[in-house]
Short mmCIF file of C-alpha atoms and ligand atoms in Angstrom, two decimals:
data_model
loop_
_atom_site.label_atom_id
_atom_site.label_comp_id
_atom_site.label_asym_id
_atom_site.label_seq_id
_atom_site.Cartn_x
_atom_site.Cartn_y
_atom_site.Cartn_z
CA MET A 1 170.09 138.59 -124.23
CA GLU A 2 166.67 137.70 -123.83
CA THR A 3 166.87 133.67 -124.59
CA LEU A 4 169.13 133.86 -121.27
CA ALA A 5 166.54 135.62 -118.95
CA GLY A 6 164.91 132.51 -117.90
CA VAL A 7 167.78 131.76 -115.69
CA THR A 8 166.50 134.12 -112.75
CA ARG A 9 163.05 132.25 -113.13
CA MET A 10 164.26 130.37 -110.28
CA ARG A 11 165.02 132.20 -107.41
CA LEU A 12 167.84 132.66 -105.00
CA VAL A 13 166.29 131.25 -101.69
CA GLY A 14 168.55 128.11 -100.51
CA GLY A 15 171.15 130.84 -98.90
CA ASN A 16 173.61 128.82 -100.46
CA LEU A 17 175.10 128.85 -104.04
CA ALA A 18 175.65 125.29 -103.80
CA LEU A 19 171.93 124.80 -102.94
CA ASP A 20 170.80 127.32 -105.39
CA PHE A 21 172.81 125.37 -108.02
CA THR A 22 170.53 122.42 -106.97
CA ASN A 23 167.13 124.55 -107.15
CA THR A 24 167.59 125.05 -111.04
CA ARG A 25 165.84 122.46 -111.52
CA ALA A 26 162.00 122.63 -109.94
CA GLY A 27 159.50 120.31 -109.42
CA PRO A 28 157.33 118.24 -106.84
CA PRO A 29 158.77 117.64 -103.78
CA VAL A 30 159.43 114.17 -104.63
CA GLY A 31 159.52 112.77 -108.20
CA SER A 32 161.37 114.13 -111.28
CA PRO A 33 161.55 117.79 -112.01
CA ASP A 34 159.52 119.66 -114.60
CA ASP A 35 161.46 122.58 -115.32
CA ASP A 36 165.25 123.03 -115.22
CA VAL A 37 166.93 126.14 -115.88
CA LEU A 38 170.26 125.03 -117.50
CA THR A 39 170.18 123.99 -120.67
CA GLY A 40 172.86 124.98 -122.32
CA TYR A 41 176.77 126.60 -121.03
CA PRO A 42 175.50 129.90 -122.05
CA GLU A 43 172.81 129.41 -119.16
CA LEU A 44 175.26 127.75 -117.02
CA VAL A 45 177.10 131.43 -117.41
CA ALA A 46 174.16 133.45 -117.07
CA TRP A 47 173.40 131.70 -113.81
CA GLY A 48 176.35 132.08 -112.47
CA VAL A 49 176.26 136.28 -113.47
CA TYR A 50 172.64 135.53 -111.59
CA ALA A 51 173.96 133.84 -108.17
CA GLY A 52 176.92 135.90 -107.54
CA ALA A 53 179.70 133.52 -108.86
CA LEU A 54 181.13 135.20 -111.39
CA SER A 55 181.39 138.69 -112.15
CA GLU A 56 180.48 140.27 -115.70
CA PRO A 57 184.39 140.03 -117.03
CA GLU A 58 184.62 136.53 -116.17
CA ALA A 59 181.64 135.39 -117.33
CA GLU A 60 182.28 137.14 -120.83
CA VAL A 61 186.07 135.31 -120.64
CA SER A 62 183.58 132.20 -120.26
CA ARG A 63 181.95 133.05 -122.99
CA ARG A 64 184.66 133.74 -125.36
CA LEU A 65 186.27 130.77 -123.94
CA SER A 66 182.91 128.48 -124.91
CA ARG A 67 183.17 130.48 -128.44
CA ASP A 68 186.64 128.94 -129.18
CA ASP A 69 186.10 126.23 -128.01
CA PRO A 70 182.31 125.22 -128.69
CA ASP A 71 183.06 120.96 -127.65
CA GLY A 72 184.72 121.68 -124.41
CA ALA A 73 182.06 123.61 -123.43
CA HIS A 74 180.04 121.10 -123.69
CA ALA A 75 181.67 118.64 -121.83
CA ALA A 76 182.29 121.36 -119.17
CA PHE A 77 178.34 121.52 -119.49
CA THR A 78 177.26 118.27 -119.15
CA ARG A 79 179.78 117.57 -115.95
CA SER A 80 178.03 120.46 -114.54
CA LEU A 81 174.84 118.78 -114.50
CA ARG A 82 176.74 115.82 -113.28
CA ILE A 83 177.56 117.73 -110.37
CA ARG A 84 174.76 119.37 -109.68
CA ASP A 85 172.69 115.83 -109.78
CA ASP A 86 176.27 114.77 -107.02
CA LEU A 87 175.19 117.93 -105.05
CA ASP A 88 171.36 117.30 -104.57
CA GLU A 89 172.09 113.71 -103.74
CA VAL A 90 174.44 114.85 -100.80
CA PHE A 91 172.10 117.70 -99.85
CA ARG A 92 168.98 115.31 -100.21
CA ALA A 93 170.53 113.03 -97.84
CA VAL A 94 171.55 115.53 -95.87
CA ALA A 95 168.34 117.14 -95.36
CA ALA A 96 166.38 113.56 -94.50
CA GLY A 97 169.24 112.95 -91.68
CA GLN A 98 170.65 110.09 -93.76
CA SER A 99 174.59 109.60 -94.72
CA PRO A 100 175.35 110.12 -98.80
CA SER A 101 177.31 107.43 -100.38
CA GLY A 102 180.43 107.06 -100.41
CA SER A 103 181.14 107.64 -104.21
CA VAL A 104 179.63 110.63 -104.38
CA LEU A 105 181.73 112.43 -101.48
CA ALA A 106 184.37 110.78 -103.73
CA ARG A 107 183.24 112.64 -106.22
CA LEU A 108 182.81 116.16 -104.54
CA ARG A 109 186.72 115.89 -103.08
CA ASP A 110 187.95 115.26 -106.63
CA ASP A 111 186.00 118.30 -107.81
CA GLU A 112 186.82 120.47 -104.44
CA ALA A 113 190.76 119.18 -105.48
CA ASP A 114 190.46 120.47 -108.83
CA ALA A 115 188.75 123.84 -107.92
CA LEU A 116 191.16 124.90 -105.28
CA GLY A 117 193.50 123.05 -108.08
CA HIS A 118 192.94 126.47 -109.78
CA ALA A 119 192.17 128.82 -107.06
CA ARG A 120 194.00 131.03 -105.26
CA LEU A 121 194.67 133.06 -102.24
CA ASP A 122 193.62 136.39 -101.92
CA ARG A 123 193.54 138.59 -98.45
CA ALA A 124 189.84 140.36 -98.01
CA SER A 125 189.47 140.39 -94.42
CA THR A 126 190.33 136.75 -93.91
CA PHE A 127 191.99 134.82 -96.67
CA GLU A 128 189.77 133.81 -99.40
CA TRP A 129 190.05 131.31 -102.11
CA THR A 130 189.01 132.84 -105.44
CA TRP A 131 189.18 132.30 -108.93
CA ARG A 132 189.60 134.87 -110.99
CA ASP A 133 192.80 133.57 -112.85
CA ASP A 134 191.22 130.77 -113.87
CA GLN A 135 190.89 130.88 -117.25
CA THR A 136 188.89 127.60 -117.97
CA LEU A 137 185.46 126.41 -118.90
CA ALA A 138 184.82 124.82 -115.52
CA ARG A 139 185.36 128.73 -113.59
CA PRO A 140 181.53 128.57 -113.29
CA LEU A 141 181.85 125.64 -111.48
CA ARG A 142 184.81 126.80 -108.54
CA PRO A 143 182.79 128.60 -106.20
CA VAL A 144 179.85 126.12 -106.44
CA VAL A 145 181.45 123.22 -105.99
CA HIS A 146 183.37 124.75 -103.05
CA ALA A 147 180.80 126.15 -101.12
CA ALA A 148 179.35 122.88 -101.25
CA VAL A 149 182.51 121.42 -99.31
CA GLN A 150 182.43 124.15 -97.02
CA LEU A 151 178.49 124.32 -95.99
CA LEU A 152 179.32 120.43 -95.13
CA THR A 153 182.78 120.76 -93.43
CA THR A 154 181.79 124.20 -91.49
CA GLY A 155 178.10 124.81 -91.27
CA ALA A 156 175.37 123.65 -89.53
CA LEU A 157 173.67 120.33 -91.75
CA HIS A 158 170.39 120.41 -89.07
CA ARG A 159 170.05 123.61 -91.06
CA ILE A 160 169.35 122.10 -94.13
CA LYS A 161 166.37 120.78 -95.64
CA GLY A 162 164.17 120.69 -98.16
CA CYS A 163 161.02 122.63 -98.68
CA ARG A 164 157.75 120.85 -98.15
CA GLY A 165 156.28 122.23 -101.01
CA CYS A 166 158.00 121.96 -103.76
CA ARG A 167 162.15 119.86 -104.62
CA PHE A 168 164.16 123.56 -103.61
CA LEU A 169 166.84 122.84 -100.99
CA PHE A 170 168.04 125.71 -98.16
CA HIS A 171 169.76 126.57 -95.13
CA ASP A 172 167.55 127.56 -92.51
CA GLU A 173 168.49 130.35 -90.65
CA SER A 174 165.47 130.98 -88.76
CA LYS A 175 166.33 131.81 -84.74
CA ASN A 176 164.51 128.39 -83.96
CA ARG A 177 164.94 126.59 -87.19
CA SER A 178 161.03 126.80 -88.30
CA ARG A 179 161.18 127.75 -91.35
CA ARG A 180 159.70 125.14 -93.94
CA TRP A 181 159.08 126.78 -97.04
CA CYS A 182 161.61 127.85 -99.82
CA SER A 183 159.86 131.01 -100.41
CA MET A 184 156.49 132.39 -98.44
CA ASP A 185 155.68 134.06 -101.50
CA ASP A 186 155.37 130.91 -103.26
CA CYS A 187 155.27 127.83 -101.45
CA GLY A 188 154.18 129.32 -98.16
CA THR A 189 151.62 131.36 -99.25
CA SER A 190 150.16 128.17 -101.36
CA GLU A 191 150.09 126.29 -97.65
CA LYS A 192 148.85 129.00 -95.91
CA ILE A 193 145.52 129.09 -98.73
CA ARG A 194 145.06 125.32 -98.37
CA ARG A 195 144.17 125.94 -94.71
CA TYR A 196 142.61 128.69 -94.37
CA VAL A 197 140.15 127.06 -97.45
CA ALA A 198 140.14 123.79 -94.54
CA ALA A 199 139.54 125.66 -91.89
CA ARG A 200 136.50 127.39 -93.73
CA ARG A 201 135.89 124.09 -94.59
CA THR A 202 135.53 122.83 -91.40
CA ARG A 203 133.30 125.97 -90.04
CA ALA A 204 130.54 125.86 -92.91
CA THR A 205 130.44 122.09 -91.76
CA SER A 206 129.99 122.77 -88.07
ZN1 ZN B 301 158.95 125.53 -102.10
#
């Protein structure tokens, strides 16, 4: 399945499944994305396994459903892109301290109602929504939508941030809320190098 290995190109640095789903597109902090790992339904399923939204047996069910119903799979994939646009809009607004539009929140409510309509309550340490019995093509999206609503309704909104170096969104779990980068290995390092070079230049001219 080497054609699907590309989905692991995007690091899981969002700290939340819904934010990682928006981070399947990469690019500069503002403007259009310049990379996208979600190129079709098989990639959506592969990403679901990579991000922990689907177990391998669940992914196999999704693959079988998509082979039996290519048109349905295409529709589910198109819907996943619409949901990603919606989550992007919602969380980018929250990160900027603004309110998402009423229409996007209404769509998210409908998506969550649909997700819970296919869920069951399973007992773990507490009761949890699971999608073990959901054999529909939308199965990979269910936990993503639910994670988004959970974060909005029970999470700390001021910890939702955009990376200063790229378009990735993340949930800042640092003690003093000081995280500025999606990852120190990527944007944080390039910023450190930029500051180092600037400081050296200042020293050289003074
Ligand atoms: Zn970044």
